[in-house]
PDB file of C-alpha atoms in Angstrom:
ATOM      1  CA  MET A   1     -15.949  -0.645   5.778  1.00 38.00           C
ATOM      2  CA  LYS A   2     -18.413  -1.915   3.135  1.00 42.00           C
ATOM      3  CA  LEU A   3     -15.913  -4.298   1.860  1.00 41.00           C
ATOM      4  CA  LYS A   4     -15.285  -5.691   5.401  1.00 43.00           C
ATOM      5  CA  LYS A   5     -19.116  -6.059   5.747  1.00 42.00           C
ATOM      6  CA  GLU A   6     -19.168  -7.985   2.579  1.00 42.00           C
ATOM      7  CA  GLY A   7     -16.203 -10.173   3.434  1.00 41.00           C
ATOM      8  CA  ASN A   8     -18.058 -11.112   6.606  1.00 42.00           C
ATOM      9  CA  LEU A   9     -21.090 -11.906   4.682  1.00 40.00           C
ATOM     10  CA  THR A  10     -19.155 -14.014   2.285  1.00 40.00           C
ATOM     11  CA  GLN A  11     -17.815 -16.155   5.130  1.00 42.00           C
ATOM     12  CA  THR A  12     -21.270 -16.714   6.527  1.00 41.00           C
ATOM     13  CA  THR A  13     -22.965 -17.576   3.255  1.00 42.00           C
ATOM     14  CA  ASN A  14     -20.115 -19.632   1.948  1.00 45.00           C
ATOM     15  CA  SER A  15     -19.682 -22.205   4.676  1.00 43.00           C
ATOM     16  CA  ASN A  16     -22.832 -23.918   3.675  1.00 43.00           C
ATOM     17  CA  ASP A  17     -21.892 -24.070   0.011  1.00 46.00           C
ATOM     18  CA  LEU A  18     -18.442 -25.251   0.723  1.00 46.00           C
ATOM     19  CA  LYS A  19     -19.738 -27.986   2.977  1.00 44.00           C
ATOM     20  CA  SER A  20     -21.791 -29.243   0.188  1.00 44.00           C
ATOM     21  CA  SER A  21     -18.771 -29.244  -2.179  1.00 48.00           C
ATOM     22  CA  ASP A  22     -17.386 -32.784  -2.618  1.00 50.00           C
ATOM     23  CA  GLY A  23     -14.008 -31.457  -3.630  1.00 51.00           C
ATOM     24  CA  LEU A  24     -13.538 -29.526  -0.402  1.00 54.00           C
ATOM     25  CA  LYS A  25     -14.888 -32.246   1.676  1.00 58.00           C
ATOM     26  CA  SER A  26     -12.290 -34.550   0.483  1.00 59.00           C
ATOM     27  CA  LEU A  27      -9.743 -31.878   1.209  1.00 65.00           C
ATOM     28  CA  LYS A  28     -10.859 -31.609   4.755  1.00 65.00           C
ATOM     29  CA  ASP A  29     -10.500 -35.364   5.207  1.00 69.00           C
ATOM     30  CA  SER A  30      -7.117 -35.449   3.275  1.00 81.00           C
ATOM     31  CA  LYS A  31      -4.683 -37.609   5.326  1.00 85.00           C
ATOM     32  CA  ALA A  32      -1.866 -35.553   3.902  1.00 86.00           C
ATOM     33  CA  LEU A  33      -3.441 -32.350   5.354  1.00 88.00           C
ATOM     34  CA  LYS A  34      -3.951 -34.049   8.676  1.00 88.00           C
ATOM     35  CA  VAL A  35      -0.353 -35.221   8.838  1.00 90.00           C
ATOM     36  CA  CYS A  36       0.903 -31.739   7.816  1.00 91.00           C
ATOM     37  CA  TYR A  37      -1.339 -30.095  10.474  1.00 90.00           C
ATOM     38  CA  TRP A  38      -0.048 -32.384  13.291  1.00 91.00           C
ATOM     39  CA  PHE A  39       3.574 -32.091  12.084  1.00 93.00           C
ATOM     40  CA  THR A  40       3.241 -28.273  12.090  1.00 93.00           C
ATOM     41  CA  ASN A  41       1.693 -28.408  15.552  1.00 94.00           C
ATOM     42  CA  ILE A  42       4.451 -30.584  16.966  1.00 95.00           C
ATOM     43  CA  SER A  43       7.090 -28.323  15.253  1.00 94.00           C
ATOM     44  CA  PHE A  44       5.484 -25.225  16.841  1.00 94.00           C
ATOM     45  CA  TYR A  45       5.312 -26.714  20.343  1.00 95.00           C
ATOM     46  CA  LEU A  46       8.937 -28.101  20.071  1.00 94.00           C
ATOM     47  CA  SER A  47      10.195 -24.670  18.846  1.00 93.00           C
ATOM     48  CA  CYS A  48       8.365 -22.958  21.719  1.00 93.00           C
ATOM     49  CA  PHE A  49      10.021 -25.435  24.073  1.00 92.00           C
ATOM     50  CA  ALA A  50      13.378 -24.861  22.568  1.00 89.00           C
ATOM     51  CA  ALA A  51      12.933 -21.098  22.936  1.00 89.00           C
ATOM     52  CA  ILE A  52      12.004 -21.407  26.592  1.00 90.00           C
ATOM     53  CA  LEU A  53      15.000 -23.595  27.077  1.00 86.00           C
ATOM     54  CA  VAL A  54      17.261 -21.116  25.500  1.00 81.00           C
ATOM     55  CA  VAL A  55      15.873 -18.358  27.602  1.00 83.00           C
ATOM     56  CA  VAL A  56      16.417 -20.455  30.753  1.00 82.00           C
ATOM     57  CA  LEU A  57      20.015 -21.267  29.725  1.00 75.00           C
ATOM     58  CA  LEU A  58      20.650 -17.431  29.084  1.00 74.00           C
ATOM     59  CA  GLY A  59      19.351 -16.677  32.398  1.00 74.00           C
ATOM     60  CA  VAL A  60      21.478 -19.341  34.192  1.00 72.00           C
ATOM     61  CA  ASN A  61      24.472 -18.074  32.110  1.00 66.00           C
ATOM     62  CA  MET A  62      23.909 -14.416  32.703  1.00 63.00           C
ATOM     63  CA  PHE A  63      22.612 -14.356  36.321  1.00 64.00           C
ATOM     64  CA  GLY A  64      23.410 -17.795  37.797  1.00 59.00           C
ATOM     65  CA  GLY A  65      27.084 -17.744  37.407  1.00 56.00           C
ATOM     66  CA  VAL A  66      26.961 -21.387  36.148  1.00 52.00           C
ATOM     67  CA  ARG A  67      28.295 -22.051  32.674  1.00 54.00           C
ATOM     68  CA  THR A  68      25.870 -24.213  30.741  1.00 51.00           C
ATOM     69  CA  LEU A  69      27.067 -23.387  27.256  1.00 53.00           C
ATOM     70  CA  HIS A  70      30.214 -25.309  26.489  1.00 54.00           C
ATOM     71  CA  TYR A  71      30.278 -25.867  22.758  1.00 58.00           C
ATOM     72  CA  MET A  72      29.077 -24.233  19.659  1.00 59.00           C
ATOM     73  CA  GLN A  73      29.280 -25.150  16.003  1.00 61.00           C
ATOM     74  CA  LEU A  74      30.878 -22.901  13.439  1.00 65.00           C
ATOM     75  CA  PRO A  75      30.304 -23.181   9.753  1.00 67.00           C
ATOM     76  CA  ILE A  76      33.993 -22.957   8.529  1.00 70.00           C
ATOM     77  CA  ILE A  77      36.109 -24.647   6.035  1.00 71.00           C
ATOM     78  CA  VAL A  78      39.152 -26.370   7.547  1.00 68.00           C
ATOM     79  CA  THR A  79      41.861 -27.567   5.119  1.00 65.00           C
ATOM     80  CA  TYR A  80      44.816 -29.514   6.188  1.00 60.00           C
ATOM     81  CA  GLU A  81      47.972 -29.393   4.301  1.00 54.00           C
ATOM     82  CA  ASP A  82      50.795 -31.571   5.964  1.00 50.00           C
ATOM     83  CA  ILE A  83      48.937 -32.744   9.004  1.00 47.00           C
ATOM     84  CA  THR A  84      48.473 -36.280   7.826  1.00 49.00           C
ATOM     85  CA  ASP A  85      52.295 -36.600   7.702  1.00 50.00           C
ATOM     86  CA  THR A  86      52.797 -35.450  11.310  1.00 50.00           C
ATOM     87  CA  LEU A  87      49.783 -36.864  13.141  1.00 50.00           C
ATOM     88  CA  PRO A  88      48.462 -40.373  13.207  1.00 49.00           C
ATOM     89  CA  LEU A  89      44.909 -40.558  11.750  1.00 49.00           C
ATOM     90  CA  ASP A  90      43.078 -41.272  15.109  1.00 51.00           C
ATOM     91  CA  GLN A  91      44.686 -38.228  16.751  1.00 50.00           C
ATOM     92  CA  THR A  92      43.248 -35.786  14.094  1.00 48.00           C
ATOM     93  CA  LYS A  93      39.890 -36.041  15.828  1.00 46.00           C
ATOM     94  CA  SER A  94      39.631 -35.290  19.542  1.00 48.00           C
ATOM     95  CA  ASP A  95      36.527 -35.036  21.659  1.00 48.00           C
ATOM     96  CA  GLU A  96      36.511 -31.342  21.906  1.00 46.00           C
ATOM     97  CA  LEU A  97      37.559 -30.387  18.340  1.00 47.00           C
ATOM     98  CA  VAL A  98      36.385 -32.299  15.380  1.00 47.00           C
ATOM     99  CA  PRO A  99      37.849 -30.633  12.199  1.00 47.00           C
ATOM    100  CA  VAL A 100      36.794 -32.021   8.949  1.00 45.00           C
ATOM    101  CA  VAL A 101      38.085 -31.148   5.439  1.00 46.00           C
ATOM    102  CA  GLY A 102      35.348 -29.529   3.484  1.00 45.00           C
ATOM    103  CA  PHE A 103      32.448 -27.419   4.447  1.00 43.00           C
ATOM    104  CA  GLU A 104      31.619 -28.839   7.888  1.00 46.00           C
ATOM    105  CA  ARG A 105      30.629 -27.648  11.145  1.00 51.00           C
ATOM    106  CA  VAL A 106      33.484 -27.543  13.722  1.00 55.00           C
ATOM    107  CA  LYS A 107      32.407 -28.303  17.300  1.00 56.00           C
ATOM    108  CA  LEU A 108      34.328 -25.626  19.320  1.00 59.00           C
ATOM    109  CA  ASP A 109      34.935 -25.379  22.976  1.00 57.00           C
ATOM    110  CA  VAL A 110      33.754 -22.002  23.985  1.00 57.00           C
ATOM    111  CA  SER A 111      33.546 -22.642  27.696  1.00 57.00           C
ATOM    112  CA  THR A 112      36.298 -20.024  28.311  1.00 56.00           C
ATOM    113  CA  TYR A 113      34.710 -17.342  26.340  1.00 55.00           C
ATOM    114  CA  GLU A 114      33.325 -14.627  28.669  1.00 56.00           C
ATOM    115  CA  ASN A 115      30.587 -13.185  26.582  1.00 58.00           C
ATOM    116  CA  MET A 116      28.890 -16.500  25.459  1.00 60.00           C
ATOM    117  CA  ALA A 117      25.626 -15.702  27.106  1.00 58.00           C
ATOM    118  CA  GLN A 118      25.311 -12.348  25.256  1.00 60.00           C
ATOM    119  CA  MET A 119      26.149 -14.061  21.957  1.00 66.00           C
ATOM    120  CA  MET A 120      23.012 -16.265  22.356  1.00 70.00           C
ATOM    121  CA  TRP A 121      20.557 -13.414  21.892  1.00 74.00           C
ATOM    122  CA  LEU A 122      20.705 -13.395  18.136  1.00 76.00           C
ATOM    123  CA  PRO A 123      20.011 -17.150  17.635  1.00 78.00           C
ATOM    124  CA  LEU A 124      17.092 -16.570  20.156  1.00 83.00           C
ATOM    125  CA  ILE A 125      15.690 -13.864  17.895  1.00 86.00           C
ATOM    126  CA  LEU A 126      16.091 -16.109  14.913  1.00 87.00           C
ATOM    127  CA  LEU A 127      14.289 -19.000  16.750  1.00 89.00           C
ATOM    128  CA  LEU A 128      11.487 -16.615  17.532  1.00 92.00           C
ATOM    129  CA  GLY A 129      11.249 -15.702  13.831  1.00 92.00           C
ATOM    130  CA  VAL A 130      11.082 -19.546  13.082  1.00 93.00           C
ATOM    131  CA  ILE A 131       8.300 -19.812  15.611  1.00 95.00           C
ATOM    132  CA  TYR A 132       6.296 -16.894  14.055  1.00 95.00           C
ATOM    133  CA  ILE A 133       6.574 -18.556  10.607  1.00 95.00           C
ATOM    134  CA  ILE A 134       5.301 -21.971  12.055  1.00 95.00           C
ATOM    135  CA  TYR A 135       2.569 -20.113  13.899  1.00 95.00           C
ATOM    136  CA  LEU A 136       1.381 -18.401  10.670  1.00 95.00           C
ATOM    137  CA  PHE A 137       1.450 -21.605   8.826  1.00 95.00           C
ATOM    138  CA  LYS A 138      -0.284 -23.420  11.726  1.00 94.00           C
ATOM    139  CA  ILE A 139      -3.335 -20.831  11.388  1.00 94.00           C
ATOM    140  CA  PHE A 140      -3.301 -21.142   7.615  1.00 94.00           C
ATOM    141  CA  LEU A 141      -3.687 -25.010   7.774  1.00 92.00           C
ATOM    142  CA  LYS A 142      -6.416 -24.540  10.420  1.00 90.00           C
ATOM    143  CA  THR A 143      -8.438 -22.476   7.966  1.00 91.00           C
ATOM    144  CA  VAL A 144      -7.686 -25.015   5.264  1.00 90.00           C
ATOM    145  CA  ARG A 145      -9.026 -27.838   7.579  1.00 87.00           C
ATOM    146  CA  LEU A 146     -12.178 -25.576   8.392  1.00 85.00           C
ATOM    147  CA  ASN A 147     -12.964 -25.540   4.625  1.00 83.00           C
ATOM    148  CA  SER A 148     -12.171 -21.899   4.140  1.00 85.00           C
ATOM    149  CA  PRO A 149      -8.854 -21.807   2.362  1.00 88.00           C
ATOM    150  CA  PHE A 150      -9.647 -18.590   0.761  1.00 91.00           C
ATOM    151  CA  ASP A 151     -10.043 -16.692   3.958  1.00 89.00           C
ATOM    152  CA  THR A 152      -9.464 -13.017   3.426  1.00 90.00           C
ATOM    153  CA  ASP A 153      -6.406 -13.036   5.861  1.00 92.00           C
ATOM    154  CA  ASN A 154      -4.694 -16.003   4.218  1.00 94.00           C
ATOM    155  CA  PRO A 155      -2.871 -14.094   1.379  1.00 96.00           C
ATOM    156  CA  LYS A 156      -1.485 -11.845   3.959  1.00 95.00           C
ATOM    157  CA  ARG A 157      -0.258 -14.674   6.109  1.00 95.00           C
ATOM    158  CA  LEU A 158       1.265 -16.394   3.085  1.00 96.00           C
ATOM    159  CA  LYS A 159       2.965 -13.331   1.948  1.00 96.00           C
ATOM    160  CA  LEU A 160       4.493 -12.650   5.390  1.00 96.00           C
ATOM    161  CA  ILE A 161       5.645 -16.279   5.522  1.00 96.00           C
ATOM    162  CA  GLY A 162       7.289 -15.821   2.132  1.00 96.00           C
ATOM    163  CA  TYR A 163       9.097 -12.622   3.047  1.00 96.00           C
ATOM    164  CA  LEU A 164      10.248 -14.155   6.293  1.00 95.00           C
ATOM    165  CA  VAL A 165      11.476 -17.284   4.531  1.00 94.00           C
ATOM    166  CA  THR A 166      13.224 -15.239   1.771  1.00 94.00           C
ATOM    167  CA  ALA A 167      15.006 -13.023   4.362  1.00 93.00           C
ATOM    168  CA  GLY A 168      15.771 -16.016   6.634  1.00 90.00           C
ATOM    169  CA  GLY A 169      18.372 -17.710   4.383  1.00 88.00           C
ATOM    170  CA  PRO A 170      20.709 -14.661   3.989  1.00 89.00           C
ATOM    171  CA  ILE A 171      20.148 -13.570   7.723  1.00 88.00           C
ATOM    172  CA  VAL A 172      21.143 -17.070   8.981  1.00 85.00           C
ATOM    173  CA  GLY A 173      24.108 -16.992   6.469  1.00 86.00           C
ATOM    174  CA  ILE A 174      25.351 -13.539   7.604  1.00 86.00           C
ATOM    175  CA  THR A 175      24.788 -14.422  11.235  1.00 82.00           C
ATOM    176  CA  SER A 176      26.838 -17.577  10.954  1.00 80.00           C
ATOM    177  CA  ASN A 177      29.558 -15.608   9.257  1.00 82.00           C
ATOM    178  CA  ILE A 178      29.745 -12.986  12.006  1.00 81.00           C
ATOM    179  CA  TYR A 179      29.850 -15.673  14.603  1.00 77.00           C
ATOM    180  CA  ALA A 180      32.634 -17.535  12.832  1.00 76.00           C
ATOM    181  CA  ARG A 181      34.596 -14.335  12.591  1.00 79.00           C
ATOM    182  CA  ILE A 182      34.196 -13.694  16.355  1.00 75.00           C
ATOM    183  CA  PHE A 183      35.290 -17.166  17.401  1.00 72.00           C
ATOM    184  CA  ILE A 184      37.823 -18.040  14.662  1.00 72.00           C
ATOM    185  CA  HIS A 185      40.717 -16.980  16.962  1.00 70.00           C
ATOM    186  CA  LEU A 186      39.676 -19.676  19.380  1.00 67.00           C
ATOM    187  CA  ILE A 187      40.563 -22.326  16.911  1.00 67.00           C
ATOM    188  CA  ASP A 188      44.025 -23.521  17.162  1.00 66.00           C
ATOM    189  CA  LEU A 189      44.920 -26.096  14.431  1.00 65.00           C
ATOM    190  CA  PRO A 190      48.613 -26.283  13.401  1.00 64.00           C
ATOM    191  CA  GLY A 191      49.075 -26.926   9.695  1.00 63.00           C
ATOM    192  CA  ALA A 192      45.404 -26.158   8.796  1.00 66.00           C
ATOM    193  CA  SER A 193      44.020 -23.144   6.866  1.00 69.00           C
ATOM    194  CA  ILE A 194      40.553 -21.976   7.892  1.00 71.00           C
ATOM    195  CA  GLU A 195      38.110 -20.130   5.704  1.00 73.00           C
ATOM    196  CA  ILE A 196      34.865 -18.640   6.563  1.00 75.00           C
ATOM    197  CA  PRO A 197      32.430 -18.935   3.706  1.00 73.00           C
ATOM    198  CA  THR A 198      29.326 -16.702   3.417  1.00 73.00           C
ATOM    199  CA  GLU A 199      26.495 -18.914   2.401  1.00 76.00           C
ATOM    200  CA  MET A 200      23.338 -17.192   1.419  1.00 79.00           C
ATOM    201  CA  TYR A 201      21.097 -20.271   1.184  1.00 84.00           C
ATOM    202  CA  PRO A 202      19.759 -19.491  -2.257  1.00 87.00           C
ATOM    203  CA  PHE A 203      17.187 -22.302  -2.007  1.00 90.00           C
ATOM    204  CA  THR A 204      15.372 -20.565   0.853  1.00 91.00           C
ATOM    205  CA  ILE A 205      15.290 -17.320  -1.286  1.00 93.00           C
ATOM    206  CA  PHE A 206      13.853 -19.267  -4.011  1.00 94.00           C
ATOM    207  CA  LEU A 207      11.274 -20.942  -1.669  1.00 94.00           C
ATOM    208  CA  GLY A 208      10.304 -17.732  -0.137  1.00 95.00           C
ATOM    209  CA  LEU A 209       9.670 -16.013  -3.417  1.00 96.00           C
ATOM    210  CA  MET A 210       7.649 -19.068  -4.517  1.00 96.00           C
ATOM    211  CA  ILE A 211       5.521 -18.707  -1.347  1.00 96.00           C
ATOM    212  CA  VAL A 212       5.011 -14.937  -2.162  1.00 97.00           C
ATOM    213  CA  VAL A 213       3.842 -15.857  -5.652  1.00 97.00           C
ATOM    214  CA  ILE A 214       1.404 -18.311  -4.246  1.00 96.00           C
ATOM    215  CA  ALA A 215       0.145 -15.670  -1.752  1.00 96.00           C
ATOM    216  CA  GLN A 216      -0.500 -13.437  -4.866  1.00 96.00           C
ATOM    217  CA  VAL A 217      -2.436 -16.233  -6.534  1.00 96.00           C
ATOM    218  CA  PHE A 218      -4.332 -16.705  -3.199  1.00 95.00           C
ATOM    219  CA  GLU A 219      -5.077 -12.939  -3.281  1.00 95.00           C
ATOM    220  CA  ILE A 220      -6.616 -13.257  -6.704  1.00 95.00           C
ATOM    221  CA  ALA A 221      -8.537 -16.405  -5.731  1.00 95.00           C
ATOM    222  CA  VAL A 222     -10.016 -14.542  -2.631  1.00 94.00           C
ATOM    223  CA  LYS A 223     -11.185 -11.741  -4.843  1.00 91.00           C
ATOM    224  CA  MET A 224     -12.804 -14.255  -7.439  1.00 91.00           C
ATOM    225  CA  LYS A 225     -14.339 -16.115  -4.599  1.00 90.00           C
ATOM    226  CA  LEU A 226     -15.969 -12.909  -3.208  1.00 88.00           C
ATOM    227  CA  GLU A 227     -17.311 -12.131  -6.653  1.00 86.00           C
ATOM    228  CA  GLN A 228     -18.651 -15.679  -6.887  1.00 86.00           C
ATOM    229  CA  ASP A 229     -20.207 -15.663  -3.330  1.00 85.00           C
ATOM    230  CA  LEU A 230     -21.887 -12.324  -4.041  1.00 84.00           C
ATOM    231  CA  THR A 231     -23.531 -13.667  -7.236  1.00 87.00           C
ATOM    232  CA  VAL A 232     -27.101 -14.627  -6.302  1.00 84.00           C
TER     233      VAL A 232
ATOM    234  CA  MET B   1     -23.276   0.700  -6.724  1.00 67.00           C
ATOM    235  CA  PRO B   2     -25.726   2.522  -9.058  1.00 85.00           C
ATOM    236  CA  ILE B   3     -27.979  -0.539  -9.404  1.00 89.00           C
ATOM    237  CA  ILE B   4     -30.660  -0.663  -6.605  1.00 91.00           C
ATOM    238  CA  VAL B   5     -32.552  -3.876  -5.910  1.00 91.00           C
ATOM    239  CA  ASN B   6     -36.067  -3.139  -4.867  1.00 90.00           C
ATOM    240  CA  LEU B   7     -36.981  -6.593  -3.758  1.00 90.00           C
ATOM    241  CA  ASP B   8     -38.293  -5.563  -0.312  1.00 89.00           C
ATOM    242  CA  VAL B   9     -40.794  -3.245  -2.247  1.00 91.00           C
ATOM    243  CA  MET B  10     -41.933  -6.015  -4.491  1.00 90.00           C
ATOM    244  CA  LEU B  11     -42.278  -8.360  -1.648  1.00 90.00           C
ATOM    245  CA  ALA B  12     -44.426  -5.764   0.260  1.00 91.00           C
ATOM    246  CA  LYS B  13     -46.670  -5.204  -2.776  1.00 90.00           C
ATOM    247  CA  ARG B  14     -47.142  -8.937  -3.121  1.00 89.00           C
ATOM    248  CA  LYS B  15     -47.533  -9.257   0.683  1.00 90.00           C
ATOM    249  CA  MET B  16     -45.052 -12.081   0.550  1.00 90.00           C
ATOM    250  CA  SER B  17     -42.191 -12.806   3.150  1.00 90.00           C
ATOM    251  CA  LEU B  18     -38.581 -13.445   2.363  1.00 90.00           C
ATOM    252  CA  THR B  19     -38.977 -16.893   3.655  1.00 90.00           C
ATOM    253  CA  GLU B  20     -41.977 -17.672   1.479  1.00 90.00           C
ATOM    254  CA  LEU B  21     -40.011 -16.384  -1.725  1.00 91.00           C
ATOM    255  CA  SER B  22     -36.980 -18.349  -0.694  1.00 90.00           C
ATOM    256  CA  GLU B  23     -38.999 -21.572  -0.556  1.00 90.00           C
ATOM    257  CA  LYS B  24     -40.768 -20.747  -3.793  1.00 89.00           C
ATOM    258  CA  VAL B  25     -37.630 -19.829  -5.842  1.00 89.00           C
ATOM    259  CA  ASP B  26     -35.409 -22.373  -4.211  1.00 87.00           C
ATOM    260  CA  ILE B  27     -32.802 -19.931  -3.186  1.00 88.00           C
ATOM    261  CA  THR B  28     -31.208 -19.893   0.289  1.00 89.00           C
ATOM    262  CA  MET B  29     -32.373 -17.207   2.711  1.00 90.00           C
ATOM    263  CA  ALA B  30     -28.724 -15.994   3.011  1.00 89.00           C
ATOM    264  CA  ASN B  31     -28.478 -15.374  -0.731  1.00 89.00           C
ATOM    265  CA  LEU B  32     -31.815 -13.556  -0.933  1.00 90.00           C
ATOM    266  CA  SER B  33     -30.827 -11.443   2.038  1.00 90.00           C
ATOM    267  CA  VAL B  34     -27.581 -10.551   0.256  1.00 89.00           C
ATOM    268  CA  LEU B  35     -29.821  -9.556  -2.715  1.00 90.00           C
ATOM    269  CA  LYS B  36     -32.295  -7.638  -0.673  1.00 89.00           C
ATOM    270  CA  LYS B  37     -29.631  -5.786   1.265  1.00 89.00           C
ATOM    271  CA  ASN B  38     -28.027  -4.630  -2.030  1.00 88.00           C
ATOM    272  CA  HIS B  39     -24.673  -6.422  -1.270  1.00 87.00           C
ATOM    273  CA  ALA B  40     -24.874  -8.640  -4.383  1.00 88.00           C
ATOM    274  CA  ARG B  41     -22.353  -8.001  -6.978  1.00 88.00           C
ATOM    275  CA  ALA B  42     -24.111  -9.908  -9.819  1.00 90.00           C
ATOM    276  CA  ILE B  43     -27.476 -11.757 -10.378  1.00 90.00           C
ATOM    277  CA  ARG B  44     -27.914 -14.721 -12.494  1.00 91.00           C
ATOM    278  CA  PHE B  45     -30.674 -14.735 -15.236  1.00 93.00           C
ATOM    279  CA  SER B  46     -31.951 -17.938 -13.767  1.00 91.00           C
ATOM    280  CA  THR B  47     -32.529 -16.361 -10.407  1.00 90.00           C
ATOM    281  CA  LEU B  48     -34.120 -13.272 -11.946  1.00 92.00           C
ATOM    282  CA  ASP B  49     -36.335 -15.493 -13.942  1.00 92.00           C
ATOM    283  CA  ALA B  50     -37.513 -17.323 -10.922  1.00 92.00           C
ATOM    284  CA  ILE B  51     -38.117 -14.302  -8.742  1.00 92.00           C
ATOM    285  CA  CYS B  52     -40.070 -12.613 -11.580  1.00 93.00           C
ATOM    286  CA  LYS B  53     -42.113 -15.790 -12.135  1.00 92.00           C
ATOM    287  CA  VAL B  54     -42.964 -15.887  -8.386  1.00 92.00           C
ATOM    288  CA  LEU B  55     -43.541 -12.259  -7.983  1.00 91.00           C
ATOM    289  CA  ASP B  56     -45.274 -11.878 -11.299  1.00 90.00           C
ATOM    290  CA  CYS B  57     -43.364  -8.833 -12.233  1.00 91.00           C
ATOM    291  CA  GLN B  58     -40.789  -7.479 -14.756  1.00 92.00           C
ATOM    292  CA  PRO B  59     -36.904  -7.413 -14.095  1.00 92.00           C
ATOM    293  CA  GLY B  60     -37.328  -3.657 -14.009  1.00 92.00           C
ATOM    294  CA  ASP B  61     -39.683  -3.650 -11.155  1.00 90.00           C
ATOM    295  CA  ILE B  62     -36.872  -5.363  -9.115  1.00 91.00           C
ATOM    296  CA  LEU B  63     -33.809  -3.519 -10.377  1.00 92.00           C
ATOM    297  CA  GLU B  64     -33.471   0.149 -10.686  1.00 90.00           C
ATOM    298  CA  TYR B  65     -30.570   2.282 -12.064  1.00 91.00           C
ATOM    299  CA  SER B  66     -29.787   5.329 -10.054  1.00 86.00           C
ATOM    300  CA  THR B  67     -26.981   7.784 -10.875  1.00 81.00           C
ATOM    301  CA  GLU B  68     -26.597   8.968  -7.209  1.00 73.00           C
TER     302      GLU B  68
END
């Protein structure tokens, strides 16, 4: 309770000190920060719009009886063996099915698949996770713009972003793998071998852990700032 | 915190307000309020020097050590 009281005191006493600081003044007027803030805002609203759109599509698919989901992309590896000998090059790429050698996404016609609407729930949950990450980052940037980057809640926000980003890569990788396994039987490519790779997106794991470390640095900075602010 | 700040006692003895002290020692009211309410974690020697000079007292008159 006492600590919270002190924290509040800190914020009230500090705003004046921070405003007079030239370094933070320039941070507030930083163009890069402005661009980042607006970019985050636009991403946030676009993601929200996408989530609403997915919910509407799900509703139409599940209850409206109209099929709106016709295609989905699967992360699979398609390798042709003798197909170039039997088919002319222009026939290897059709409008509905575009198989490419190497790790590429195959556009797959799933309009005949009955449970398509139910399959969209997981991507929707993932999308909500992304929206939450952007929302947390948006609040973080807002505090930075208000000249209080060492807000007591910022380390928690950064840590949460870090954990979500770390977990996000493997979750997306595993989800894609599960989906590919479900829909692989719909792919009918003569003379081609299909593999389902499990990509764990190591870069996102590294990025997430980096954010967690930065959050810990912020935690120390918040404590140091509190000490500094309560030094008369 | 075992250190107690008796700034209010000294202010009462000298019949001086916190605003007046703030103006004389050139420290913000917010900071002096932190000190008076015993929320301060540390005090600079320069601050102590200024306060002692204005209130005409010793650091021991402002700060007190209590085991409780």
